[in-house]
mmCIF file of C-alpha atoms in Angstrom:
data_model
loop_
_atom_site.group_PDB
_atom_site.id
_atom_site.type_symbol
_atom_site.label_atom_id
_atom_site.label_comp_id
_atom_site.label_asym_id
_atom_site.label_seq_id
_atom_site.Cartn_x
_atom_site.Cartn_y
_atom_site.Cartn_z
ATOM 1 C CA UNK A 1 8.614 -34.271 6.441
ATOM 2 C CA UNK A 2 5.172 -35.642 7.208
ATOM 3 C CA UNK A 3 2.362 -34.554 4.919
ATOM 4 C CA UNK A 4 0.109 -33.734 7.876
ATOM 5 C CA UNK A 5 1.810 -30.761 9.579
ATOM 6 C CA UNK A 6 2.838 -31.390 13.158
ATOM 7 C CA UNK A 7 3.531 -27.760 14.037
ATOM 8 C CA UNK A 8 2.732 -24.275 12.785
ATOM 9 C CA UNK A 9 6.036 -23.779 10.961
ATOM 10 C CA UNK A 10 5.589 -26.984 9.002
ATOM 11 C CA UNK A 11 2.063 -25.889 8.036
ATOM 12 C CA UNK A 12 3.386 -22.488 6.863
ATOM 13 C CA UNK A 13 6.058 -24.145 4.695
ATOM 14 C CA UNK A 14 3.651 -26.664 3.174
ATOM 15 C CA UNK A 15 1.064 -24.003 2.320
ATOM 16 C CA UNK A 16 3.822 -21.852 0.775
ATOM 17 C CA UNK A 17 4.941 -24.747 -1.450
ATOM 18 C CA UNK A 18 1.357 -25.380 -2.587
ATOM 19 C CA UNK A 19 0.780 -21.687 -3.353
ATOM 20 C CA UNK A 20 4.066 -21.411 -5.255
ATOM 21 C CA UNK A 21 3.319 -24.472 -7.377
ATOM 22 C CA UNK A 22 -0.238 -23.352 -8.079
ATOM 23 C CA UNK A 23 0.744 -19.801 -9.012
ATOM 24 C CA UNK A 24 3.529 -20.964 -11.343
ATOM 25 C CA UNK A 25 1.036 -23.263 -13.069
ATOM 26 C CA UNK A 26 -1.541 -20.468 -13.355
ATOM 27 C CA UNK A 27 0.952 -18.010 -14.829
ATOM 28 C CA UNK A 28 1.935 -20.502 -17.507
ATOM 29 C CA UNK A 29 -1.622 -21.478 -18.456
ATOM 30 C CA UNK A 30 -3.711 -18.329 -18.149
ATOM 31 C CA UNK A 31 -3.508 -15.531 -20.750
ATOM 32 C CA UNK A 32 -2.649 -12.342 -18.873
ATOM 33 C CA UNK A 33 -3.314 -9.363 -21.123
ATOM 34 C CA UNK A 34 -2.820 -5.779 -19.986
ATOM 35 C CA UNK A 35 -6.494 -4.921 -20.571
ATOM 36 C CA UNK A 36 -7.679 -7.883 -18.507
ATOM 37 C CA UNK A 37 -5.271 -7.040 -15.675
ATOM 38 C CA UNK A 38 -6.496 -3.420 -15.545
ATOM 39 C CA UNK A 39 -10.169 -4.459 -15.639
ATOM 40 C CA UNK A 40 -9.638 -7.007 -12.855
ATOM 41 C CA UNK A 41 -7.765 -4.513 -10.681
ATOM 42 C CA UNK A 42 -10.463 -1.848 -11.049
ATOM 43 C CA UNK A 43 -13.142 -4.434 -10.238
ATOM 44 C CA UNK A 44 -11.222 -5.566 -7.165
ATOM 45 C CA UNK A 45 -10.751 -1.922 -6.200
ATOM 46 C CA UNK A 46 -14.524 -1.474 -6.113
ATOM 47 C CA UNK A 47 -14.913 -4.686 -4.091
ATOM 48 C CA UNK A 48 -12.277 -3.626 -1.551
ATOM 49 C CA UNK A 49 -13.992 -0.252 -1.149
ATOM 50 C CA UNK A 50 -17.283 -2.012 -0.466
ATOM 51 C CA UNK A 51 -15.946 -4.485 2.109
ATOM 52 C CA UNK A 52 -13.798 -1.865 3.855
ATOM 53 C CA UNK A 53 -16.792 0.473 3.854
ATOM 54 C CA UNK A 54 -19.055 -2.188 5.356
ATOM 55 C CA UNK A 55 -16.412 -2.906 7.984
ATOM 56 C CA UNK A 56 -16.136 0.733 9.034
ATOM 57 C CA UNK A 57 -19.944 1.035 9.213
ATOM 58 C CA UNK A 58 -19.930 -2.008 11.485
ATOM 59 C CA UNK A 59 -17.280 -0.332 13.620
ATOM 60 C CA UNK A 60 -19.374 2.822 14.129
ATOM 61 C CA UNK A 61 -22.556 0.829 14.757
ATOM 62 C CA UNK A 62 -20.830 -1.739 17.028
ATOM 63 C CA UNK A 63 -22.267 -4.452 14.824
ATOM 64 C CA UNK A 64 -19.128 -6.595 14.936
ATOM 65 C CA UNK A 65 -16.420 -5.553 12.495
ATOM 66 C CA UNK A 66 -14.305 -8.182 10.742
ATOM 67 C CA UNK A 67 -11.068 -6.153 10.446
ATOM 68 C CA UNK A 68 -10.629 -6.935 6.755
ATOM 69 C CA UNK A 69 -7.727 -4.515 6.445
ATOM 70 C CA UNK A 70 -5.246 -6.975 7.980
ATOM 71 C CA UNK A 71 -5.641 -9.737 5.356
ATOM 72 C CA UNK A 72 -6.944 -7.673 2.423
ATOM 73 C CA UNK A 73 -5.019 -4.421 2.912
ATOM 74 C CA UNK A 74 -1.871 -5.611 1.102
ATOM 75 C CA UNK A 75 -4.033 -7.106 -1.675
ATOM 76 C CA UNK A 76 -5.837 -3.779 -2.090
ATOM 77 C CA UNK A 77 -2.452 -2.070 -2.317
ATOM 78 C CA UNK A 78 -1.286 -4.572 -4.916
ATOM 79 C CA UNK A 79 -4.356 -4.045 -7.111
ATOM 80 C CA UNK A 80 -4.137 -0.257 -7.021
ATOM 81 C CA UNK A 81 -0.399 -0.133 -7.798
ATOM 82 C CA UNK A 82 -0.901 -2.721 -10.552
ATOM 83 C CA UNK A 83 -3.670 -0.547 -12.017
ATOM 84 C CA UNK A 84 -1.447 2.543 -11.849
ATOM 85 C CA UNK A 85 1.320 0.677 -13.680
ATOM 86 C CA UNK A 86 -1.141 -0.589 -16.312
ATOM 87 C CA UNK A 87 -2.511 2.914 -16.905
ATOM 88 C CA UNK A 88 1.030 4.225 -17.408
ATOM 89 C CA UNK A 89 1.656 1.514 -19.994
ATOM 90 C CA UNK A 90 -1.526 2.427 -21.845
ATOM 91 C CA UNK A 91 -0.614 6.105 -21.689
ATOM 92 C CA UNK A 92 2.776 5.317 -23.262
ATOM 93 C CA UNK A 93 0.916 3.529 -26.049
ATOM 94 C CA UNK A 94 -1.086 6.676 -26.789
ATOM 95 C CA UNK A 95 -4.356 5.618 -25.152
ATOM 96 C CA UNK A 96 -6.439 8.361 -23.490
ATOM 97 C CA UNK A 97 -6.581 7.218 -19.868
ATOM 98 C CA UNK A 98 -7.778 10.407 -18.156
ATOM 99 C CA UNK A 99 -11.145 8.927 -17.261
ATOM 100 C CA UNK A 100 -9.616 5.673 -15.992
ATOM 101 C CA UNK A 101 -7.019 7.564 -13.983
ATOM 102 C CA UNK A 102 -9.703 9.703 -12.326
ATOM 103 C CA UNK A 103 -11.756 6.624 -11.434
ATOM 104 C CA UNK A 104 -8.640 4.934 -10.034
ATOM 105 C CA UNK A 105 -7.887 7.946 -7.845
ATOM 106 C CA UNK A 106 -11.435 7.767 -6.456
ATOM 107 C CA UNK A 107 -10.908 4.104 -5.571
ATOM 108 C CA UNK A 108 -7.585 4.903 -3.901
ATOM 109 C CA UNK A 109 -9.198 7.727 -1.940
ATOM 110 C CA UNK A 110 -12.020 5.478 -0.739
ATOM 111 C CA UNK A 111 -9.673 2.731 0.426
ATOM 112 C CA UNK A 112 -7.496 5.320 2.174
ATOM 113 C CA UNK A 113 -10.444 6.680 4.155
ATOM 114 C CA UNK A 114 -12.197 3.400 4.984
ATOM 115 C CA UNK A 115 -9.070 1.400 5.720
ATOM 116 C CA UNK A 116 -7.371 4.243 7.588
ATOM 117 C CA UNK A 117 -10.340 4.646 9.917
ATOM 118 C CA UNK A 118 -10.197 0.940 10.738
ATOM 119 C CA UNK A 119 -6.487 0.494 11.501
ATOM 120 C CA UNK A 120 -3.500 2.754 11.946
ATOM 121 C CA UNK A 121 -1.152 -0.045 10.851
ATOM 122 C CA UNK A 122 -3.065 -0.307 7.578
ATOM 123 C CA UNK A 123 -2.756 3.440 7.015
ATOM 124 C CA UNK A 124 1.011 3.170 7.448
ATOM 125 C CA UNK A 125 1.198 0.194 5.098
ATOM 126 C CA UNK A 126 -1.044 1.911 2.551
ATOM 127 C CA UNK A 127 0.721 5.271 2.451
ATOM 128 C CA UNK A 128 4.168 3.657 2.465
ATOM 129 C CA UNK A 129 3.095 1.314 -0.329
ATOM 130 C CA UNK A 130 1.655 4.097 -2.485
ATOM 131 C CA UNK A 131 4.837 6.103 -2.055
ATOM 132 C CA UNK A 132 7.099 3.153 -2.934
ATOM 133 C CA UNK A 133 4.843 2.107 -5.789
ATOM 134 C CA UNK A 134 5.105 5.533 -7.410
ATOM 135 C CA UNK A 135 8.890 5.378 -7.093
ATOM 136 C CA UNK A 136 9.070 1.894 -8.655
ATOM 137 C CA UNK A 137 6.759 2.939 -11.495
ATOM 138 C CA UNK A 138 8.803 6.062 -12.222
ATOM 139 C CA UNK A 139 12.003 4.009 -12.325
ATOM 140 C CA UNK A 140 10.428 1.287 -14.491
ATOM 141 C CA UNK A 141 9.249 3.820 -17.072
ATOM 142 C CA UNK A 142 12.379 5.983 -16.798
ATOM 143 C CA UNK A 143 10.433 9.032 -15.749
ATOM 144 C CA UNK A 144 11.363 11.829 -13.388
ATOM 145 C CA UNK A 145 11.709 10.406 -9.906
ATOM 146 C CA UNK A 146 8.897 11.159 -7.497
ATOM 147 C CA UNK A 147 11.422 11.090 -4.658
ATOM 148 C CA UNK A 148 12.024 14.818 -4.266
ATOM 149 C CA UNK A 149 12.366 16.810 -1.064
ATOM 150 C CA UNK A 150 9.056 18.548 -1.697
ATOM 151 C CA UNK A 151 7.208 15.266 -2.179
ATOM 152 C CA UNK A 152 8.862 13.629 0.817
ATOM 153 C CA UNK A 153 7.746 16.540 2.978
ATOM 154 C CA UNK A 154 4.262 16.323 1.439
ATOM 155 C CA UNK A 155 4.139 12.597 2.236
ATOM 156 C CA UNK A 156 5.115 13.261 5.864
ATOM 157 C CA UNK A 157 2.483 16.002 6.042
ATOM 158 C CA UNK A 158 -0.187 13.639 4.682
ATOM 159 C CA UNK A 159 0.740 11.045 7.312
ATOM 160 C CA UNK A 160 0.498 13.649 10.095
ATOM 161 C CA UNK A 161 -2.859 14.919 8.792
ATOM 162 C CA UNK A 162 -4.201 11.369 8.423
ATOM 163 C CA UNK A 163 -3.317 10.373 11.976
ATOM 164 C CA UNK A 164 -4.437 13.752 13.307
ATOM 165 C CA UNK A 165 -7.798 13.296 11.589
ATOM 166 C CA UNK A 166 -8.173 9.860 13.153
ATOM 167 C CA UNK A 167 -7.499 11.314 16.600
ATOM 168 C CA UNK A 168 -10.033 14.104 15.966
ATOM 169 C CA UNK A 169 -12.721 11.674 14.808
ATOM 170 C CA UNK A 170 -12.083 9.429 17.818
ATOM 171 C CA UNK A 171 -12.611 12.339 20.205
ATOM 172 C CA UNK A 172 -15.668 13.755 18.424
ATOM 173 C CA UNK A 173 -17.453 10.393 18.399
ATOM 174 C CA UNK A 174 -15.861 9.272 21.687
ATOM 175 C CA UNK A 175 -14.523 6.139 20.012
ATOM 176 C CA UNK A 176 -11.170 5.449 21.619
ATOM 177 C CA UNK A 177 -10.676 2.458 19.316
ATOM 178 C CA UNK A 178 -9.855 4.908 16.517
ATOM 179 C CA UNK A 179 -7.336 6.896 18.544
ATOM 180 C CA UNK A 180 -3.687 6.675 17.375
ATOM 181 C CA UNK A 181 -2.670 8.261 20.688
ATOM 182 C CA UNK A 182 -4.313 5.419 22.605
ATOM 183 C CA UNK A 183 -2.417 2.918 20.464
ATOM 184 C CA UNK A 184 0.856 4.691 21.222
ATOM 185 C CA UNK A 185 0.182 4.663 24.977
ATOM 186 C CA UNK A 186 -0.763 0.969 24.850
ATOM 187 C CA UNK A 187 2.481 0.173 23.077
ATOM 188 C CA UNK A 188 4.403 2.304 25.575
ATOM 189 C CA UNK A 189 2.833 0.426 28.493
ATOM 190 C CA UNK A 190 3.125 -3.081 27.035
ATOM 191 C CA UNK A 191 5.988 -3.129 24.520
ATOM 192 C CA UNK A 192 8.927 -2.892 26.931
ATOM 193 C CA UNK A 193 7.719 -5.749 29.214
ATOM 194 C CA UNK A 194 6.929 -7.823 26.117
ATOM 195 C CA UNK A 195 10.360 -7.230 24.602
ATOM 196 C CA UNK A 196 12.015 -8.197 27.879
ATOM 197 C CA UNK A 197 9.965 -11.393 28.020
ATOM 198 C CA UNK A 198 10.879 -12.316 24.440
ATOM 199 C CA UNK A 199 14.593 -11.549 24.713
ATOM 200 C CA UNK A 200 14.925 -13.389 28.016
ATOM 201 C CA UNK A 201 13.156 -16.542 26.815
ATOM 202 C CA UNK A 202 14.127 -16.874 23.148
ATOM 203 C CA UNK A 203 16.653 -19.508 22.056
ATOM 204 C CA UNK A 204 18.466 -20.295 18.832
ATOM 205 C CA UNK A 205 15.624 -22.758 18.147
ATOM 206 C CA UNK A 206 12.314 -21.975 19.809
ATOM 207 C CA UNK A 207 11.781 -20.532 23.281
ATOM 208 C CA UNK A 208 11.597 -21.375 26.959
ATOM 209 C CA UNK A 209 8.461 -23.567 27.316
ATOM 210 C CA UNK A 210 7.674 -22.232 30.778
ATOM 211 C CA UNK A 211 7.308 -18.701 29.365
ATOM 212 C CA UNK A 212 4.563 -19.778 26.957
ATOM 213 C CA UNK A 213 0.881 -19.506 27.802
ATOM 214 C CA UNK A 214 0.601 -23.250 27.376
ATOM 215 C CA UNK A 215 3.028 -23.882 30.252
ATOM 216 C CA UNK A 216 3.981 -27.534 30.686
ATOM 217 C CA UNK A 217 2.057 -28.437 27.519
ATOM 218 C CA UNK A 218 4.343 -26.200 25.450
ATOM 219 C CA UNK A 219 6.882 -27.804 23.145
ATOM 220 C CA UNK A 220 9.043 -24.686 23.242
ATOM 221 C CA UNK A 221 8.613 -24.304 19.480
ATOM 222 C CA UNK A 222 5.774 -23.181 17.176
ATOM 223 C CA UNK A 223 3.243 -22.666 19.960
ATOM 224 C CA UNK A 224 0.911 -20.731 17.664
ATOM 225 C CA UNK A 225 2.014 -17.159 18.308
ATOM 226 C CA UNK A 226 2.835 -17.153 14.591
ATOM 227 C CA UNK A 227 0.324 -19.093 12.514
ATOM 228 C CA UNK A 228 -1.872 -19.247 9.451
ATOM 229 C CA UNK A 229 -5.628 -18.504 9.646
ATOM 230 C CA UNK A 230 -7.371 -20.157 12.565
ATOM 231 C CA UNK A 231 -10.233 -21.189 10.256
ATOM 232 C CA UNK A 232 -7.789 -23.131 8.060
ATOM 233 C CA UNK A 233 -6.385 -25.042 11.028
ATOM 234 C CA UNK A 234 -9.840 -25.857 12.392
ATOM 235 C CA UNK A 235 -11.258 -26.837 9.001
ATOM 236 C CA UNK A 236 -8.598 -29.472 8.366
ATOM 237 C CA UNK A 237 -8.384 -30.519 12.003
ATOM 238 C CA UNK A 238 -4.632 -30.116 12.275
ATOM 239 C CA UNK A 239 -3.227 -31.161 15.688
ATOM 240 C CA UNK A 240 -1.799 -27.729 16.467
ATOM 241 C CA UNK A 241 -2.130 -25.465 19.537
ATOM 242 C CA UNK A 242 -4.335 -22.488 18.696
ATOM 243 C CA UNK A 243 -5.431 -19.282 20.402
ATOM 244 C CA UNK A 244 -9.105 -18.388 20.263
ATOM 245 C CA UNK A 245 -11.744 -16.670 22.356
ATOM 246 C CA UNK A 246 -10.433 -15.129 25.547
ATOM 247 C CA UNK A 247 -7.026 -16.733 24.987
ATOM 248 C CA UNK A 248 -6.311 -14.234 22.222
ATOM 249 C CA UNK A 249 -5.434 -11.680 24.896
ATOM 250 C CA UNK A 250 -2.453 -13.876 25.776
ATOM 251 C CA UNK A 251 -1.323 -13.879 22.156
ATOM 252 C CA UNK A 252 -1.792 -10.104 21.805
ATOM 253 C CA UNK A 253 1.307 -9.539 23.949
ATOM 254 C CA UNK A 254 3.326 -10.561 20.902
ATOM 255 C CA UNK A 255 0.825 -10.114 18.085
ATOM 256 C CA UNK A 256 -0.200 -6.492 18.666
ATOM 257 C CA UNK A 257 2.495 -5.082 20.921
ATOM 258 C CA UNK A 258 5.666 -6.186 19.124
ATOM 259 C CA UNK A 259 7.150 -6.061 15.622
ATOM 260 C CA UNK A 260 7.178 -9.318 13.692
ATOM 261 C CA UNK A 261 10.882 -9.961 14.193
ATOM 262 C CA UNK A 262 10.188 -10.517 17.897
ATOM 263 C CA UNK A 263 7.192 -12.751 17.217
ATOM 264 C CA UNK A 264 9.084 -14.957 14.760
ATOM 265 C CA UNK A 265 12.140 -15.090 17.016
ATOM 266 C CA UNK A 266 10.103 -16.087 20.075
ATOM 267 C CA UNK A 267 7.941 -18.746 18.466
ATOM 268 C CA UNK A 268 10.521 -20.340 16.156
ATOM 269 C CA UNK A 269 13.908 -19.162 17.438
ATOM 270 C CA UNK A 270 16.601 -16.831 16.160
ATOM 271 C CA UNK A 271 17.806 -19.287 13.507
ATOM 272 C CA UNK A 272 14.358 -19.524 11.891
ATOM 273 C CA UNK A 273 14.050 -15.726 12.031
ATOM 274 C CA UNK A 274 17.372 -15.446 10.183
ATOM 275 C CA UNK A 275 16.189 -17.722 7.363
ATOM 276 C CA UNK A 276 12.849 -15.904 7.228
ATOM 277 C CA UNK A 277 14.597 -12.554 6.796
ATOM 278 C CA UNK A 278 16.874 -14.044 4.117
ATOM 279 C CA UNK A 279 13.764 -15.367 2.313
ATOM 280 C CA UNK A 280 12.096 -11.918 2.448
ATOM 281 C CA UNK A 281 15.218 -10.200 1.141
ATOM 282 C CA UNK A 282 15.632 -12.846 -1.564
ATOM 283 C CA UNK A 283 12.052 -12.329 -2.806
ATOM 284 C CA UNK A 284 12.599 -8.561 -2.998
ATOM 285 C CA UNK A 285 15.896 -8.891 -4.892
ATOM 286 C CA UNK A 286 14.331 -11.439 -7.264
ATOM 287 C CA UNK A 287 11.406 -9.097 -7.891
ATOM 288 C CA UNK A 288 13.651 -6.206 -8.895
ATOM 289 C CA UNK A 289 15.762 -8.465 -11.133
ATOM 290 C CA UNK A 290 12.609 -9.644 -12.902
ATOM 291 C CA UNK A 291 11.434 -6.044 -13.313
ATOM 292 C CA UNK A 292 14.698 -5.224 -15.091
ATOM 293 C CA UNK A 293 14.098 -8.107 -17.500
ATOM 294 C CA UNK A 294 10.515 -7.036 -18.188
ATOM 295 C CA UNK A 295 11.572 -3.427 -18.738
ATOM 296 C CA UNK A 296 14.220 -4.450 -21.270
ATOM 297 C CA UNK A 297 11.679 -6.583 -23.161
ATOM 298 C CA UNK A 298 9.156 -3.728 -23.171
ATOM 299 C CA UNK A 299 11.750 -1.269 -24.447
ATOM 300 C CA UNK A 300 12.666 -3.742 -27.191
ATOM 301 C CA UNK A 301 9.061 -3.562 -28.380
ATOM 302 C CA UNK A 302 7.760 -6.846 -26.924
ATOM 303 C CA UNK A 303 4.202 -6.193 -25.703
ATOM 304 C CA UNK A 304 3.102 -9.692 -24.653
ATOM 305 C CA UNK A 305 4.448 -9.313 -21.103
ATOM 306 C CA UNK A 306 2.920 -5.964 -20.163
ATOM 307 C CA UNK A 307 0.193 -7.528 -18.026
ATOM 308 C CA UNK A 308 2.710 -9.614 -16.144
ATOM 309 C CA UNK A 309 4.970 -6.623 -15.607
ATOM 310 C CA UNK A 310 2.105 -4.609 -14.132
ATOM 311 C CA UNK A 311 1.249 -7.473 -11.765
ATOM 312 C CA UNK A 312 4.885 -7.775 -10.731
ATOM 313 C CA UNK A 313 5.115 -4.068 -9.920
ATOM 314 C CA UNK A 314 1.974 -4.257 -7.782
ATOM 315 C CA UNK A 315 2.819 -7.483 -5.962
ATOM 316 C CA UNK A 316 6.431 -6.439 -5.303
ATOM 317 C CA UNK A 317 5.325 -3.093 -3.882
ATOM 318 C CA UNK A 318 2.728 -4.719 -1.622
ATOM 319 C CA UNK A 319 5.186 -7.387 -0.464
ATOM 320 C CA UNK A 320 7.841 -4.822 0.483
ATOM 321 C CA UNK A 321 5.350 -2.590 2.293
ATOM 322 C CA UNK A 322 3.811 -5.485 4.208
ATOM 323 C CA UNK A 323 7.265 -6.814 5.121
ATOM 324 C CA UNK A 324 8.391 -3.446 6.513
ATOM 325 C CA UNK A 325 5.230 -2.847 8.554
ATOM 326 C CA UNK A 326 4.874 -6.447 9.721
ATOM 327 C CA UNK A 327 8.505 -7.078 10.625
ATOM 328 C CA UNK A 328 9.349 -3.722 12.157
ATOM 329 C CA UNK A 329 6.065 -2.129 13.330
ATOM 330 C CA UNK A 330 3.327 -4.620 14.286
ATOM 331 C CA UNK A 331 3.396 -8.403 14.054
ATOM 332 C CA UNK A 332 -0.345 -8.659 13.296
ATOM 333 C CA UNK A 333 0.357 -7.324 9.786
ATOM 334 C CA UNK A 334 2.115 -10.597 8.849
ATOM 335 C CA UNK A 335 0.350 -13.045 11.145
ATOM 336 C CA UNK A 336 -2.761 -15.177 10.777
ATOM 337 C CA UNK A 337 -4.649 -14.490 7.555
ATOM 338 C CA UNK A 338 -2.240 -11.630 6.822
ATOM 339 C CA UNK A 339 0.594 -14.189 6.754
ATOM 340 C CA UNK A 340 -1.314 -16.141 4.112
ATOM 341 C CA UNK A 341 -1.597 -12.905 2.104
ATOM 342 C CA UNK A 342 2.142 -12.323 2.569
ATOM 343 C CA UNK A 343 2.977 -15.772 1.192
ATOM 344 C CA UNK A 344 0.508 -15.271 -1.664
ATOM 345 C CA UNK A 345 2.182 -12.007 -2.680
ATOM 346 C CA UNK A 346 5.577 -13.708 -2.677
ATOM 347 C CA UNK A 347 4.180 -16.489 -4.884
ATOM 348 C CA UNK A 348 3.000 -13.844 -7.364
ATOM 349 C CA UNK A 349 6.611 -12.669 -7.599
ATOM 350 C CA UNK A 350 8.246 -16.096 -7.845
ATOM 351 C CA UNK A 351 5.711 -17.273 -10.458
ATOM 352 C CA UNK A 352 7.287 -14.983 -13.079
ATOM 353 C CA UNK A 353 10.572 -16.911 -13.097
ATOM 354 C CA UNK A 354 9.479 -19.964 -15.075
ATOM 355 C CA UNK A 355 7.721 -17.981 -17.812
ATOM 356 C CA UNK A 356 10.669 -15.661 -18.330
ATOM 357 C CA UNK A 357 13.070 -18.588 -18.710
ATOM 358 C CA UNK A 358 10.945 -19.959 -21.543
ATOM 359 C CA UNK A 359 11.417 -16.839 -23.668
#
């Protein structure tokens, strides 16, 4: 494999290797105490509230929003679930965390409002992640499961109210960009033709070059429908086809209108999609295996890994939620900068392996 990536898939793999190596090194060098982890998560929670708030103000003032929820949404979820896990650990140790818990709930509420107003896909990812995170935390601390019929119905009701509120706000302020109904109609109008195009032109490896926007210039593989951040590619001057400006509308057929499984299948082929799904499943299984090890060490009285356990709970929850939304709802949630976030979350999970083996 050449060091300078010749296509988007090679760039994705190389960046993943670098992130994995760097995160493993960081986890073995940096002291990760529970107090530091909680402080950092609360600080990041404030920062995410600020940037999501600025973004939503820009949306209402037509000042040019940046759509931070795509790349930073899963990270915000990770920090809040990590903080919830850390607070539970402190509570088990007899620390009075009522004030911290109240502050954390305010941060969660702010992110829910600001991020939910910006993107419906983020709201799905966020609510699904909070729900799964609470389940994982309850299982990790052997508490009564939050998965009861009453709470499931409450969760569904919250989702309906959240999307109903978005529709109401969009009509009051005449901002169709906020409307979930508009998104549904757009998907209805564009998804079926897009699916037909993908299924008809996707091969075991790559796709039919003539079906790509690039036409005769297409290699029939890694044409840029799935990629890392455009700024990264431009900064290093990689010789890769990229979508920008008005061309983005050509990419949106796959990026916004289809789940990620169709995007990955079209750009890289069914075989690459298979290995990608195996990698996602492997990361999730590894994460739960590591959580079992951490729980056993905690129950044996070992306190030196509490910070790492909290991080693992948060990163695993965010990874699962992002995988579900990105692969099966909307490709944009695991494409571009969001794909870099996805790889980063997986590196946070894998990084625990080396340290555990040293114990």
